[in-house]
């Protein structure tokens, strides 16, 4: 177990600049999830930590030791690959024990450690099979077994669940989380799936275009995003962004409807009064309002998508589509006139020119 | 965890660091020794006397080149090479394409026929020449007899000794051996065309010949380029069948460039002249390669 | 409907004609190899001899040194195949995984395949005579190694390219050196491709004539060069020539059909998957 420190890391592939200056400190035993859209450099960052890619610039320390020039085998890391990377010509037991054999462990010890790891993952009855005789979920377990059997300083996961179907993915996600709790090891996990990131991470590092957009606990990123990108990346259904103007009276949408802000907020954003802003609010923070009384916005229901307990309802505010997550019995039907209450304890104002969230 | 560094560790680090170069080194060194060095050596040979009939290696300037250029057989052999390559590759392409079209849909016995059709590819050209010589040669071969029976009059063609029949014999042997080459590659190309293209075309009312012209040929384009390029580059080296079937004869009538240079160097022992000729042939081939490979890379979809 | 039957008839005719075209020369050669010499000039030709004989085979192998040629061919082709496959696979791995030397190195190797043999073999002949490699097994072995390297390198290059590299990376992270990950993971997985490349290299050596003709004479001569004895007007050894041809073509045809699945890759140097 060890902490990892990355300083000023850059990676070029020929003319392509993939990782553009990453500084990151990962504490011992922390579960860090690198998340971001494809091509954001998260996998490259992980592979550089593993030693499969050479850093173009900057340093990587594992356990306080700079490892830039250390071979993967000498870094004492284990990695679980997206395609599992099981050796097809070896049995499950040989696959799991391969790392120990490569390091010349005595045979009896390999055997006991392989058995222990297999038991932990519930694959002890599969040890004599070949990878092609296993299901996707079983292969995934073998790949994880191969990592834990070595008891490495750091575990690296490169989108390990993306080849599984939805149900297995949920199951393996819990498994990995439990594994982290049991082993207490440092884990770095790459995914493009925000749900995996939210559920697994002690800390999320959200990357975009080769740089860290924001890092923090899942709740921090969800509740206090620093940029429009972060707000838009996390949360499902996606947060709504509505073009508007900030006036002294409140938020004025394109169709002239005005949302009066509470005094404390009005004061907080006073410096931006008179400027165009983007009003961001999550579908969960929109509800139906009584047609009279409390402040509300008026619109017409466009589209209704039931999912069970909750129903996604789409309508427009100021000409822009907005989605709300409503109680199934509250949803109405297309064409209905509705009054909408926006929960003003949870909204964001974003500067359109740079995407930064205002007031932070 | 980490053991003290040993000398072995240092060696293993070093060999890992230079891994990619260590892997290519043996092959590269061998090619340097047996291809690049000989070619460089032959550059020296170009400008000196290197002739088993004339002792010494004196500097002779461009004489080796001028002698070859002045030799009418050299020019004739180049025409023979161009003529035979063109005819061979054209016939092989057309026949190969026809065979590929005939074999593209699966039917009973297709696997067996496939295995039988490719057999000529695994036979030494010397033996192919031998086999055709046996079949055509007078008086031993049965060809003239069979033709006489069919045509109803006495046929007495000297297939290996009479122009133009000797050329036809050479073409027959080459077509026999290399049509399967075209066929195999074009068949791979045909099977790679997604069937839904044809289904879509059928819905649009396109079928038969029009489907062939509008879908098959354009889709097959890169593969055709590839097959023809590879085949041309081999066809211009034509030597073995000539050596076995006609011996270049009658006279120098069926000398290909390779055959001409071989006799110049190894039966007349004018080695430096042969080298000069070989270099000129190399340059022509290189131009051809550059031209063909350029077009090939352009035709490649990705 | 009539269109379909017409196409069927055309297909049957074409395939039938071409199969006949393919097998007549082979059949005639086989028949000649077992036909008594007295039947050679019979009119009409003897399509199947009443009394087949093996005499031509013994004569070809012993009187015409066919057996020596056969043994030389086995030794030289096998050794060259081994060398070419090992060196070619190593190089191909480096090119496929590390893009070593960029495109230049791989195209330089490819260009070797298209050099006219006459341009190479002339200077090699002169050098071999000078250093005493002319007419030696070793000389022809290394010449054949170089001559088959482009094929093995490019076939294996294409093979490694379509193998996922995550397996080798997993081995590296698991604690292997580069060499171990190559030896214990990549090579075993590439075995089918390596075997196919080796077979194509072997067939190329086995059927090669031009290099052997020039670089050997009385000691290291290979099977195809034995045919020189039957050329010209020295006599009508049709049976012996045919017998020797049968001996030579059977092994390479069997090998070729065994790796048929890889044929397209072999013929196009890996450019087409097949």
Short mmCIF file of C-alpha atoms in Angstrom, two decimals, chain A residues 47 52 71-73 77-79 81 83 85-89 98-99 103 146 150, chain C residues 164-178 180 184-185 188-189:
data_model
loop_
_atom_site.label_atom_id
_atom_site.label_comp_id
_atom_site.label_asym_id
_atom_site.label_seq_id
_atom_site.Cartn_x
_atom_site.Cartn_y
_atom_site.Cartn_z
CA UNK A 47 -1.28 3.48 -17.99
CA UNK A 52 2.90 0.94 -19.75
CA UNK A 71 9.65 -1.00 -15.35
CA UNK A 72 6.05 -2.07 -14.71
CA UNK A 73 7.24 -5.29 -13.05
CA UNK A 77 1.15 -2.44 -9.13
CA UNK A 78 -1.64 -4.67 -10.39
CA UNK A 79 -3.99 -3.81 -13.18
CA UNK A 81 -7.94 -4.46 -18.01
CA UNK A 83 -10.94 -6.78 -21.97
CA UNK A 85 -6.57 -9.72 -20.66
CA UNK A 86 -6.75 -13.29 -19.40
CA UNK A 87 -4.10 -15.55 -20.90
CA UNK A 88 -6.21 -17.87 -23.08
CA UNK A 89 -3.62 -20.65 -23.01
CA UNK A 98 1.07 -16.04 -13.18
CA UNK A 99 2.35 -12.92 -11.44
CA UNK A 103 8.32 -13.36 -9.49
CA UNK A 146 -4.97 -12.05 -10.64
CA UNK A 150 -0.10 -10.41 -5.52
CA UNK C 164 -4.77 -7.52 -28.41
CA UNK C 165 -1.72 -6.10 -26.72
CA UNK C 166 -3.38 -5.98 -23.34
CA UNK C 167 -2.32 -9.59 -22.69
CA UNK C 168 1.34 -8.70 -22.97
CA UNK C 169 0.76 -5.58 -20.90
CA UNK C 170 -0.95 -7.66 -18.23
CA UNK C 171 2.13 -9.88 -18.20
CA UNK C 172 4.39 -6.84 -17.78
CA UNK C 173 2.34 -5.57 -14.86
CA UNK C 174 2.23 -9.09 -13.45
CA UNK C 175 6.00 -9.03 -13.18
CA UNK C 176 7.40 -10.21 -16.49
CA UNK C 177 10.30 -8.66 -18.32
CA UNK C 178 9.67 -7.72 -21.93
CA UNK C 180 9.21 -13.02 -20.67
CA UNK C 184 5.40 -16.76 -22.28
CA UNK C 185 2.42 -14.83 -23.64
CA UNK C 188 2.30 -19.06 -27.53
CA UNK C 189 -0.70 -17.03 -28.65
#
